[in-house]
Structure formats: structure tokens, C-alpha cells
């Protein structure tokens, strides 16, 4: 197999499956269930995960792969994110297989869009050329814009989709402008040459401005404050499984780009961007947690919580290169497990129509749905960061990295914030385990949890628990995931 | 029995028990109750077995189990007990049984309740045996979760704020502690309690702290104080030390009485255990440099705790504050012990007296407070939920046995010679008086006030005219007497022959005494 083909194998598998799903969609008569398409999509994501695993074997044996004139780099770092994205997509698809209450005609699009989005995200993590990153970013964004508005005909869904689209395109424009500026400053848009060009650039101010622009663009994607205002509205209107997906996988991809760009591309400017990262981190943690305190809608509450978690993740960036990569990778993985899990539970509980949404609606849920309540409770405890859950080790990892590099204040602010966060997670948890009031869960129909959804829930719960009890395997993997700027990339790509 | 992982087994048993109770108890509440008692008795048997096999001449750790957990981060699965750990294991096992007994009348979601109690027990065992910070911290934090649900689901009318307050307060303390330990980890590259203590005692901790985290240009001494303050906060909230106690009265009052027993009998000891296991060996110099405020805190805990108890009219609140007061004596003992550096024989004897008094008091208070709350639970059930002093009166006429047995427990709490409370408080005062004279003198005021409010309780509940609605008040049944008798017997036993316990503590106390160097 040629190197180029091998380098894009997971993306190729996903694209082919996505196209197949689109082609087969009209074949199925209207009114018939779209489930077979869902199974096809699941098969596709499974295969792409296997493809990423195959890449890992190759990389372990032969070292880093580069392809397409050194614009794509396959190293343990990108494979880690490939595997993570494939896993999130797989779990999301499993969980949303029976999400649509009646066989609606556009269900096929849903599965295809999830796959196409994943293609873009994976592409982002393996590109070392910023224009390629931009293409990946757009592919993933456009899919998620549509997915956000998937509960058609509802005002909140349209609001969600339009808001996400308008603000999102605005933010990607910032990213693109940053890329243009960095080209102006260094003469390249490729990570390795950027680093080389920065050493001899005569316009460092332009480069700093470029880094700030890229940070704004990606800061929007990871919903870091102050670029977070869209998050609560979009999460509230979007379907619950989609929120689970878009609060984890695209964020992981954006964080991967940020890690590569900042640490491999612009290490010369470390002193400048570290300050920006600190500001973003503190603002995200504080605004996210304080905002969540006042929320009544559970999805909004989790949206603010996701802003705060973006802040914790940014704290990882203040460590040394290796610590930052290890901490950020570990945290994205644990956050993906617990947050996808939490949203899966929400989607299973309230279904496509989303009948239960506010904290009051959850009052007394434990009596009616003990299993689901226990699962949701477990994910919430992990989000708090209680030991024996992945959340604890994630926080531990991130904050010890920050302290190690002398960012004591950030550690203090972060841990104080996780104390504040306790409050609102507990408010939800307390409601679930309260005695039901007459108008709370009593009238809500019990939706049966189907086998695929049960598998998805079990997978997320086991991952969260496993990362809390035996984090060794993942720690080992992320400790050596630090991407290097390979010689092949450092050379200027030949002009064609 | 060295090769066999007894301590892991002890921790795992209640977890298995919780699972079994949840599954097998789903059909019948009765089965859930008896199964949970079965597992708790099993745990007690293992604890007694450990007691029997314990080598009293060894001051260090016994039954050590050590495995790598996350080698990259120096996290180990490391267990072991010394005299202090052993006595706390035994106490937890006994208090859990008392708690189960007092919770017998719970009717709502029985299997879940009993499973949660067993989970708390498992976390207590875990915390009292762990020797690696992360391993220990896991159980320390995890313990809060079942306790939170016990308060939240089965508590009194204001249970939600009480449960949240309890969890958030303790979490805030733990977070500060975690931060301090992270800083120490970065300096010393270890999470092991014993290694950290060795490094601190050889004077290498402060320089490496200063080297690894030069924060705000603090001198190594000040940096040491900041790190100490973080760890101290974690334990001070848990014990609690006044002024970090505000969560306690609400929590104890709103929690179902069975849970209050666990909270006061065993969980409050986790804080004191931390003082003895972590603060004294690692931070003795820092404690000494801020000793005056610390001693004032101990005095405040003793005196204000007892004064507040006197001002209450709700039985559970009275004993909640009384609990604060009694643990204040332990603080006095610990703080007095680190007052003077040096190792002349007289100083060592005084220190040893104060520290063995402290450890004895931890055990005694656990037994006594748990038994008293059991009696409160009995009064509560028989009077249909009444807890106010004014609700009772003259009960001695109808229930002489109840009055007698509860009287013994109350007198033990008051410190009557011949009962267990006296010996430990006497030892603390004997050891602390020459070391911290003024603080000890002030603390004696607490003794006096305790006597006043406890006699007041006895008088208001058992003497005076019998209220109309209690005319059918039942005395303790034969079964109840039989269940309560061991606890009462234990009070006499430890009061008359404290050597039973002290013999197991001696070697540990000696070792701890010798580690206090500057």
C-alpha cells in the first residue's frame, strides 16, 4: 500500500462509508426504518478505528509516516486522536441508532453527516500544513452546523444551527486570517518551516498577531471563554447525542491542532502565547463554572460545564511540551468518555422530543429509572473529579503539569474552580435522588434502552471507570505521543 | 499471615457485601438487613484477627502490601497498619455495626441504604490502611459519596442543603490538600507518606520545595507554611476544628441517625488520623512555628464546642457539638506534643502521654458517641421523631433500663472515672499540662461545661414529671439490651483496663514521639 493511501486510510474508510450511506438512502422507501444505514455507518467507524490501529502498528515498526508532500504526518500523536475520534463516533452512532422515535426520512443524512464530520476531525489531527487543517476544520464544522439543527421545525433547533453557523464561520475566518499572517511572517503555512522561518523573521509582531488570530479561531471551536457565548444556546437546541459528539470530538481535534501549532510551529513565541493561554484558561474555568451555577436546563448546565472543562484542558498547555501533550491527550480522552456518556444518558431518557430538560424534571428520577440515574450520577461524579473515575486522574495530570512548570496560580484557580463546580453537578445529582414531586417524572414514559444503546452506555461507563482505576495503559501511550517536527517536514515542500 | 493480603481483603469485603445486599436484598428488606450485618460482622472478625496477630513490639508498618499502580506518576498501591491504623480499623468495624443496628427501622429503599453504609465502611478501611497519598486520597474522597447519598435520600427535612454543604466543605478542604501534596510531589518525587516523612525529618523537603516551585519569592520557610496550611485545611474541616466546623451541626442533625453514628464515630477520626499520620511526621516544624494559633484553635474547639452544646435543645445538635468538644481534646494532645523540640527523657514521656491519650480518646470517643447516638435513635423512634429536650421528661419511670444504660454512655462521655472517657482525657491532660500549660488550663473549662450539659440532658430526659404522650413509652426489649450490652461493656472494659488498647498503641506512639525533631 502506498504511503499516501496508508496515511489517509481511516479517513478514506469513513468517506467511502459516508458516500455509501448517502447513495443507499434514496433506495430505502419512505416510511421504512433507516436503521440499516445506521448499522452501515457503525461498521464504517469500526473499520476506520481498525485502520488507525493498523497505522499504529506501522508507525511502531517504521517510525513517523509523512505523505502528500509532507502535509500529512502520521505519528503516535495523530493516531491517538484518530482512535479517540473513531471511538466517539462509534459510541455516538450506537447511541443514536434508536434515537429517532419514528422512522423519519432524513435519518440517513444524520449518519452520513456524523461520518463526514469525523473525516474532517481526523484530517485536522494529522495535517501539519495549516491550509489542510483549514479544510479539515471546514469539513467537520459544516457537518456539525447541520447536525446541530437536526431537530427540524423547532425554533431552538434553528437558532442552534444558525447561531453555530454564523459565529462558526466568523471564527474560521479568524483562523484563516491568522494563517495568512503567519505566511506573511515566515513564508510558509507548514508547521516545520514556520518554526524555521520564525527564527529569522523580521516581522515578529505579525507572527504574534497571527498566533492570536489562530487562538481566537480555535478558541471558538473548543468553546474557550471569551469565545464561548454560542455554546449554551447551541447545546440546548441540538439533539442530545449530537451534543455529546460535538462537545468532545471536534474539540479534541481543535486541541490537537493547537498543540501541534503552538509547541511545534511557534515554540519561539512561547513567552507570548503562554500568556494568552493562561488568560483563556482562567476565563474559561471561571466563567464556565460561575455560569453553570445559575442554569436550570440540564443541557445548558452541561454546556457551561464543557466551557469550564475546556479551561482545565488549556491549563495543560502551560506544562512542558511533553507534559502538555500527555496531560491534554489524557484529559480529552477522559472528558470524551464521561461527557459522551452523560449526553447518551440524557438522549436515552428524554428521546428525540426531549421531554425532560430542566433540573426540576429530573426530581425523583432515581425511583423511576434507577439504572439510568446511577449511570448519570457516575458520569457527574467523574465530571466533578472524584477518585476512581477518569475525571480525577485527568485533573490530577493536568494540574501537576502546570505546577511543575511553575504555574502555581493557575493550579490554585483551577482546583478552586473544581470546588465550585461541585455545587452545580451536585444540584442535578441531588434532584435525581430526591423524592419525586407530583408533576416531575411521574408522567414521563419509560423508553426501553435498546441493545446498541446499552452497549454504548456500557462502553462509556467502562472507559470512565477504567481510566480512573487503571490509567496505566493510556498514560503510557500519551507519555510518548509528543509529536516531533520530522526532518521531512522541516524541509520546504518542493514547488510543483 | 504475612503473605496473605488481609488488609485488601478487609477493604474488599464490604464492597462485595454492598453488591450482594443490593442484589439479594432486592426481594426482601429483611434479607438486606441481615446480610449487611453478616458482612459487617465478617469485617469485624477480620479486624479482630488482625488485632490478635498484631506484633505489639513493632512500631513500624505491619502486613505491608505494595504494588505499582501508575508507575509513571509514582502512584503505588501501598497498604500497611501500625497500632494507630489497627485501632482505627477495629473502631470502624464496631461503629459500622452500631450504625447498622441503629438503622434497623429504616423502611425506605432498604437495600440501597444498607449497601451505602457498607461502602462507607469499605472507604474507611481503605483510608486507614493506605500509605500512598493518591491511594489514600482516593478513599478519603470516595467516602464522601455514599455519605452524601445517605444524608440526601434519608435525611431530615433540610437534608438537601445539609448534604450539599457537607460535601462542598469537605471537598474544598480536600482540594487545598491535593494542591499541597502535588507541590510536595514535584519537590520530592514521591507520594509515599513514609518517604515524605523521612525527607522532611532530614530537612531536605523545604530546600527542594523552594527549588521546584519558587512561588511569589517566598522563603523556603514561608513556602513550607503555605504547603502546611493546605494540608491542615483538609484535615481541619474533617475533624472539625473550630472555626472550620460550620457544616457539622446541620449535617449531623439532618442525617439519619444511623449515618450520624458513622460520621461522628468513624469519619471524624479520618481527620485526626491525618493529623497523626501526615501532619505530625511531615510538618512538625511548621506546626511548631504557628503553635500559638493552633493551641488557641484547640481551646476554641473544646470550650466553644461545649458552650454551643449547652445552648442547644435538639438532642442531635447537642451531641453534634459535644462531638466537636471531645475531639478538641485530641487536638490539644497533638499540638502540645509538637510544642518543644528535643529528646530528653522527661519530654519524651510527656509527649508519649499526650499522644497515647489522643489515640485512646479517638477510639473511646468513637465508641461512646456512636452508642449515645444509638440511644438518641431509640428515643427518636419510640417518641415518633421527637428530639427536643422539652419533648421528654420522666422517662426513667417507664424505662428504667434505657435510662440506666444511656446514663452509663452519657457518663462515659462526661469523663467519669471507671469508664473509658476518663482515662484518655486524663492522659491527654497529664501529658499536655507541662507542655502547654495555659492551653490545657483553659481546656479544663470545657470539662466543666461538658459535665453541666450532660447532666442537664440526663435530668431533662429521664427525671421530672412524665409527659402524657409518653405514658406508653416502652423500655428496652431483651433483644435491644443484648445488642447494646457489648457497647456498654466495652466502655467499662476500656475504663478499667485501658492497657488492652494501650499495649497495641505503645510501640507506635514511641516511634511517633521520636520522629518529632526539628
mmCIF file of C-alpha atoms in Angstrom, chain B residues 165-399:
data_model
loop_
_atom_site.group_PDB
_atom_site.id
_atom_site.type_symbol
_atom_site.label_atom_id
_atom_site.label_comp_id
_atom_site.label_asym_id
_atom_site.label_seq_id
_atom_site.Cartn_x
_atom_site.Cartn_y
_atom_site.Cartn_z
ATOM 1 C CA UNK B 165 -22.856 21.794 52.498
ATOM 2 C CA UNK B 166 -21.210 18.683 53.870
ATOM 3 C CA UNK B 167 -19.800 17.638 50.524
ATOM 4 C CA UNK B 168 -18.728 21.075 49.319
ATOM 5 C CA UNK B 169 -16.982 21.970 52.583
ATOM 6 C CA UNK B 170 -15.055 18.742 52.718
ATOM 7 C CA UNK B 171 -14.245 18.930 49.018
ATOM 8 C CA UNK B 172 -12.885 22.449 49.427
ATOM 9 C CA UNK B 173 -10.592 21.205 52.182
ATOM 10 C CA UNK B 174 -9.506 18.218 50.102
ATOM 11 C CA UNK B 175 -8.744 20.396 47.103
ATOM 12 C CA UNK B 176 -6.368 22.531 49.177
ATOM 13 C CA UNK B 177 -4.740 19.365 50.449
ATOM 14 C CA UNK B 178 -4.383 17.917 46.961
ATOM 15 C CA UNK B 179 -2.628 21.063 45.799
ATOM 16 C CA UNK B 180 -0.171 20.910 48.697
ATOM 17 C CA UNK B 181 0.604 17.280 48.018
ATOM 18 C CA UNK B 182 1.122 17.995 44.341
ATOM 19 C CA UNK B 183 3.677 20.627 45.310
ATOM 20 C CA UNK B 184 5.411 18.140 47.607
ATOM 21 C CA UNK B 185 5.330 15.503 44.899
ATOM 22 C CA UNK B 186 7.059 17.827 42.484
ATOM 23 C CA UNK B 187 9.697 18.588 45.112
ATOM 24 C CA UNK B 188 10.291 15.107 46.475
ATOM 25 C CA UNK B 189 9.072 12.951 43.584
ATOM 26 C CA UNK B 190 7.119 10.655 45.850
ATOM 27 C CA UNK B 191 3.622 10.252 47.209
ATOM 28 C CA UNK B 192 4.664 7.800 49.919
ATOM 29 C CA UNK B 193 3.821 9.032 53.421
ATOM 30 C CA UNK B 194 6.837 7.343 54.976
ATOM 31 C CA UNK B 195 9.284 8.600 52.375
ATOM 32 C CA UNK B 196 7.917 12.131 52.634
ATOM 33 C CA UNK B 197 8.298 11.961 56.415
ATOM 34 C CA UNK B 198 11.893 10.754 56.129
ATOM 35 C CA UNK B 199 12.712 13.522 53.678
ATOM 36 C CA UNK B 200 11.032 16.146 55.853
ATOM 37 C CA UNK B 201 12.750 14.945 59.020
ATOM 38 C CA UNK B 202 16.147 15.059 57.395
ATOM 39 C CA UNK B 203 15.446 18.698 56.484
ATOM 40 C CA UNK B 204 15.548 18.126 52.740
ATOM 41 C CA UNK B 205 11.914 18.905 51.979
ATOM 42 C CA UNK B 206 11.994 22.687 52.278
ATOM 43 C CA UNK B 207 15.045 23.265 50.074
ATOM 44 C CA UNK B 208 13.686 21.053 47.321
ATOM 45 C CA UNK B 209 10.256 22.686 47.625
ATOM 46 C CA UNK B 210 11.876 26.052 47.161
ATOM 47 C CA UNK B 211 13.852 24.734 44.231
ATOM 48 C CA UNK B 212 10.903 23.139 42.456
ATOM 49 C CA UNK B 213 8.220 25.777 42.953
ATOM 50 C CA UNK B 214 9.606 29.204 43.599
ATOM 51 C CA UNK B 215 6.312 30.877 44.156
ATOM 52 C CA UNK B 216 5.941 34.607 44.700
ATOM 53 C CA UNK B 217 9.515 34.808 46.006
ATOM 54 C CA UNK B 218 8.594 33.151 49.274
ATOM 55 C CA UNK B 219 11.397 31.979 51.514
ATOM 56 C CA UNK B 220 11.579 28.197 51.958
ATOM 57 C CA UNK B 221 10.165 28.582 55.476
ATOM 58 C CA UNK B 222 7.152 30.540 54.293
ATOM 59 C CA UNK B 223 6.628 28.184 51.386
ATOM 60 C CA UNK B 224 6.643 25.331 53.896
ATOM 61 C CA UNK B 225 3.972 27.126 55.898
ATOM 62 C CA UNK B 226 1.781 27.613 52.825
ATOM 63 C CA UNK B 227 2.043 23.929 51.934
ATOM 64 C CA UNK B 228 1.305 23.017 55.539
ATOM 65 C CA UNK B 229 -1.711 25.317 55.571
ATOM 66 C CA UNK B 230 -3.197 23.493 52.588
ATOM 67 C CA UNK B 231 -2.896 20.074 54.199
ATOM 68 C CA UNK B 232 -4.046 21.413 57.551
ATOM 69 C CA UNK B 233 -7.187 22.855 55.990
ATOM 70 C CA UNK B 234 -8.156 19.473 54.581
ATOM 71 C CA UNK B 235 -7.966 17.801 57.970
ATOM 72 C CA UNK B 236 -9.286 20.743 59.969
ATOM 73 C CA UNK B 237 -12.550 20.693 58.036
ATOM 74 C CA UNK B 238 -12.949 16.970 58.506
ATOM 75 C CA UNK B 239 -12.340 16.798 62.288
ATOM 76 C CA UNK B 240 -13.651 19.639 62.522
ATOM 77 C CA UNK B 241 -11.508 22.306 64.166
ATOM 78 C CA UNK B 242 -13.360 25.495 65.103
ATOM 79 C CA UNK B 243 -13.671 27.766 63.003
ATOM 80 C CA UNK B 244 -13.994 25.185 60.197
ATOM 81 C CA UNK B 245 -16.898 23.404 61.839
ATOM 82 C CA UNK B 246 -19.959 25.202 60.466
ATOM 83 C CA UNK B 247 -21.016 22.291 58.248
ATOM 84 C CA UNK B 248 -21.136 19.835 61.113
ATOM 85 C CA UNK B 249 -24.211 20.681 63.249
ATOM 86 C CA UNK B 250 -26.556 20.816 60.238
ATOM 87 C CA UNK B 251 -25.111 17.666 58.751
ATOM 88 C CA UNK B 252 -25.260 15.658 61.977
ATOM 89 C CA UNK B 253 -28.757 16.894 62.735
ATOM 90 C CA UNK B 254 -30.215 16.267 59.272
ATOM 91 C CA UNK B 255 -28.503 12.947 58.568
ATOM 92 C CA UNK B 256 -30.435 9.816 59.514
ATOM 93 C CA UNK B 257 -29.175 8.859 62.965
ATOM 94 C CA UNK B 258 -27.515 5.679 61.688
ATOM 95 C CA UNK B 259 -25.434 7.799 59.361
ATOM 96 C CA UNK B 260 -24.656 10.354 62.057
ATOM 97 C CA UNK B 261 -23.172 7.470 64.015
ATOM 98 C CA UNK B 262 -20.828 6.687 61.152
ATOM 99 C CA UNK B 263 -19.970 10.342 60.659
ATOM 100 C CA UNK B 264 -19.109 11.044 64.259
ATOM 101 C CA UNK B 265 -17.879 7.614 65.279
ATOM 102 C CA UNK B 266 -15.569 6.853 62.397
ATOM 103 C CA UNK B 267 -15.396 9.503 59.700
ATOM 104 C CA UNK B 268 -14.398 12.331 62.033
ATOM 105 C CA UNK B 269 -11.448 10.130 63.031
ATOM 106 C CA UNK B 270 -10.168 10.288 59.474
ATOM 107 C CA UNK B 271 -9.246 13.913 60.114
ATOM 108 C CA UNK B 272 -7.431 13.173 63.364
ATOM 109 C CA UNK B 273 -5.779 10.166 61.785
ATOM 110 C CA UNK B 274 -4.468 12.534 59.118
ATOM 111 C CA UNK B 275 -3.063 14.802 61.827
ATOM 112 C CA UNK B 276 -1.152 11.900 63.342
ATOM 113 C CA UNK B 277 -0.168 10.056 60.170
ATOM 114 C CA UNK B 278 0.702 13.026 57.960
ATOM 115 C CA UNK B 279 0.925 16.363 59.723
ATOM 116 C CA UNK B 280 2.984 15.370 62.767
ATOM 117 C CA UNK B 281 5.631 13.310 60.939
ATOM 118 C CA UNK B 282 5.974 15.665 57.967
ATOM 119 C CA UNK B 283 5.095 19.114 59.254
ATOM 120 C CA UNK B 284 6.180 19.182 62.904
ATOM 121 C CA UNK B 285 8.456 22.235 62.416
ATOM 122 C CA UNK B 286 5.706 24.153 60.631
ATOM 123 C CA UNK B 287 3.210 23.232 63.326
ATOM 124 C CA UNK B 288 5.620 24.431 65.960
ATOM 125 C CA UNK B 289 6.150 27.768 64.284
ATOM 126 C CA UNK B 290 2.421 28.536 64.325
ATOM 127 C CA UNK B 291 1.712 26.705 67.549
ATOM 128 C CA UNK B 292 0.104 29.579 69.427
ATOM 129 C CA UNK B 293 -2.768 29.993 66.952
ATOM 130 C CA UNK B 294 -3.091 26.226 66.743
ATOM 131 C CA UNK B 295 -3.394 25.929 70.505
ATOM 132 C CA UNK B 296 -5.972 28.694 70.502
ATOM 133 C CA UNK B 297 -7.930 26.726 67.911
ATOM 134 C CA UNK B 298 -7.801 23.669 70.137
ATOM 135 C CA UNK B 299 -9.002 25.720 73.113
ATOM 136 C CA UNK B 300 -11.778 27.229 70.994
ATOM 137 C CA UNK B 301 -12.799 23.794 69.773
ATOM 138 C CA UNK B 302 -13.016 22.485 73.315
ATOM 139 C CA UNK B 303 -14.608 25.479 75.028
ATOM 140 C CA UNK B 304 -16.831 26.884 72.281
ATOM 141 C CA UNK B 305 -17.865 23.376 71.291
ATOM 142 C CA UNK B 306 -19.105 22.617 74.770
ATOM 143 C CA UNK B 307 -20.691 26.058 75.223
ATOM 144 C CA UNK B 308 -22.584 25.614 71.954
ATOM 145 C CA UNK B 309 -23.717 22.177 73.063
ATOM 146 C CA UNK B 310 -25.103 23.727 76.230
ATOM 147 C CA UNK B 311 -27.081 26.250 74.205
ATOM 148 C CA UNK B 312 -28.838 23.610 72.067
ATOM 149 C CA UNK B 313 -32.183 21.993 72.783
ATOM 150 C CA UNK B 314 -32.196 19.391 69.994
ATOM 151 C CA UNK B 315 -30.616 16.140 71.172
ATOM 152 C CA UNK B 316 -28.772 15.506 67.924
ATOM 153 C CA UNK B 317 -27.375 19.023 67.848
ATOM 154 C CA UNK B 318 -26.282 18.784 71.475
ATOM 155 C CA UNK B 319 -24.273 15.689 70.745
ATOM 156 C CA UNK B 320 -23.007 17.106 67.461
ATOM 157 C CA UNK B 321 -21.396 19.971 69.359
ATOM 158 C CA UNK B 322 -20.347 17.617 72.118
ATOM 159 C CA UNK B 323 -18.513 15.661 69.432
ATOM 160 C CA UNK B 324 -16.616 18.780 68.400
ATOM 161 C CA UNK B 325 -15.745 19.362 72.031
ATOM 162 C CA UNK B 326 -14.424 15.845 72.612
ATOM 163 C CA UNK B 327 -12.265 15.855 69.508
ATOM 164 C CA UNK B 328 -10.852 19.177 70.694
ATOM 165 C CA UNK B 329 -9.033 17.293 73.452
ATOM 166 C CA UNK B 330 -7.308 15.206 70.784
ATOM 167 C CA UNK B 331 -6.186 18.404 69.072
ATOM 168 C CA UNK B 332 -4.831 19.669 72.374
ATOM 169 C CA UNK B 333 -2.834 16.465 72.814
ATOM 170 C CA UNK B 334 -1.420 16.608 69.283
ATOM 171 C CA UNK B 335 -0.496 20.279 69.384
ATOM 172 C CA UNK B 336 1.048 20.044 72.850
ATOM 173 C CA UNK B 337 3.183 17.125 71.693
ATOM 174 C CA UNK B 338 4.885 19.188 68.998
ATOM 175 C CA UNK B 339 5.459 22.211 71.232
ATOM 176 C CA UNK B 340 9.068 21.567 72.217
ATOM 177 C CA UNK B 341 11.893 20.124 70.196
ATOM 178 C CA UNK B 342 14.458 17.892 71.774
ATOM 179 C CA UNK B 343 14.591 14.362 73.057
ATOM 180 C CA UNK B 344 15.317 14.311 76.763
ATOM 181 C CA UNK B 345 13.592 11.569 78.675
ATOM 182 C CA UNK B 346 11.092 13.745 80.524
ATOM 183 C CA UNK B 347 9.926 15.482 77.376
ATOM 184 C CA UNK B 348 9.535 12.161 75.614
ATOM 185 C CA UNK B 349 7.411 10.796 78.461
ATOM 186 C CA UNK B 350 5.115 13.803 78.426
ATOM 187 C CA UNK B 351 4.803 13.687 74.675
ATOM 188 C CA UNK B 352 4.083 9.964 74.756
ATOM 189 C CA UNK B 353 1.373 10.500 77.370
ATOM 190 C CA UNK B 354 -0.294 13.197 75.304
ATOM 191 C CA UNK B 355 -0.144 11.155 72.099
ATOM 192 C CA UNK B 356 -1.313 7.867 73.589
ATOM 193 C CA UNK B 357 -4.089 9.805 75.295
ATOM 194 C CA UNK B 358 -5.028 11.228 71.904
ATOM 195 C CA UNK B 359 -5.142 7.851 70.192
ATOM 196 C CA UNK B 360 -7.091 6.352 73.068
ATOM 197 C CA UNK B 361 -9.500 9.261 73.030
ATOM 198 C CA UNK B 362 -10.102 8.764 69.303
ATOM 199 C CA UNK B 363 -11.154 5.186 69.961
ATOM 200 C CA UNK B 364 -13.141 5.982 73.091
ATOM 201 C CA UNK B 365 -14.983 8.886 71.572
ATOM 202 C CA UNK B 366 -15.902 6.724 68.605
ATOM 203 C CA UNK B 367 -17.460 4.050 70.793
ATOM 204 C CA UNK B 368 -19.153 6.457 73.196
ATOM 205 C CA UNK B 369 -20.513 8.905 70.640
ATOM 206 C CA UNK B 370 -21.791 6.090 68.425
ATOM 207 C CA UNK B 371 -23.573 4.485 71.396
ATOM 208 C CA UNK B 372 -25.091 7.780 72.519
ATOM 209 C CA UNK B 373 -26.459 8.437 69.043
ATOM 210 C CA UNK B 374 -27.849 4.907 69.041
ATOM 211 C CA UNK B 375 -29.788 5.789 72.167
ATOM 212 C CA UNK B 376 -30.925 9.007 70.505
ATOM 213 C CA UNK B 377 -32.168 6.897 67.590
ATOM 214 C CA UNK B 378 -34.090 4.712 70.028
ATOM 215 C CA UNK B 379 -35.641 7.756 71.726
ATOM 216 C CA UNK B 380 -36.495 9.174 68.313
ATOM 217 C CA UNK B 381 -38.222 6.019 67.092
ATOM 218 C CA UNK B 382 -40.215 5.486 70.268
ATOM 219 C CA UNK B 383 -41.430 9.060 70.506
ATOM 220 C CA UNK B 384 -42.307 9.350 66.841
ATOM 221 C CA UNK B 385 -39.416 11.559 65.768
ATOM 222 C CA UNK B 386 -39.165 13.877 68.781
ATOM 223 C CA UNK B 387 -35.672 15.150 69.510
ATOM 224 C CA UNK B 388 -36.244 18.328 71.533
ATOM 225 C CA UNK B 389 -35.284 18.250 75.212
ATOM 226 C CA UNK B 390 -38.701 19.659 76.082
ATOM 227 C CA UNK B 391 -40.383 16.689 74.359
ATOM 228 C CA UNK B 392 -39.116 14.332 77.018
ATOM 229 C CA UNK B 393 -39.113 14.096 80.783
ATOM 230 C CA UNK B 394 -39.552 11.482 83.461
ATOM 231 C CA UNK B 395 -38.759 8.573 81.182
ATOM 232 C CA UNK B 396 -36.955 6.786 83.989
ATOM 233 C CA UNK B 397 -40.308 5.758 85.438
ATOM 234 C CA UNK B 398 -41.344 3.860 82.297
ATOM 235 C CA UNK B 399 -37.961 2.858 81.002
#
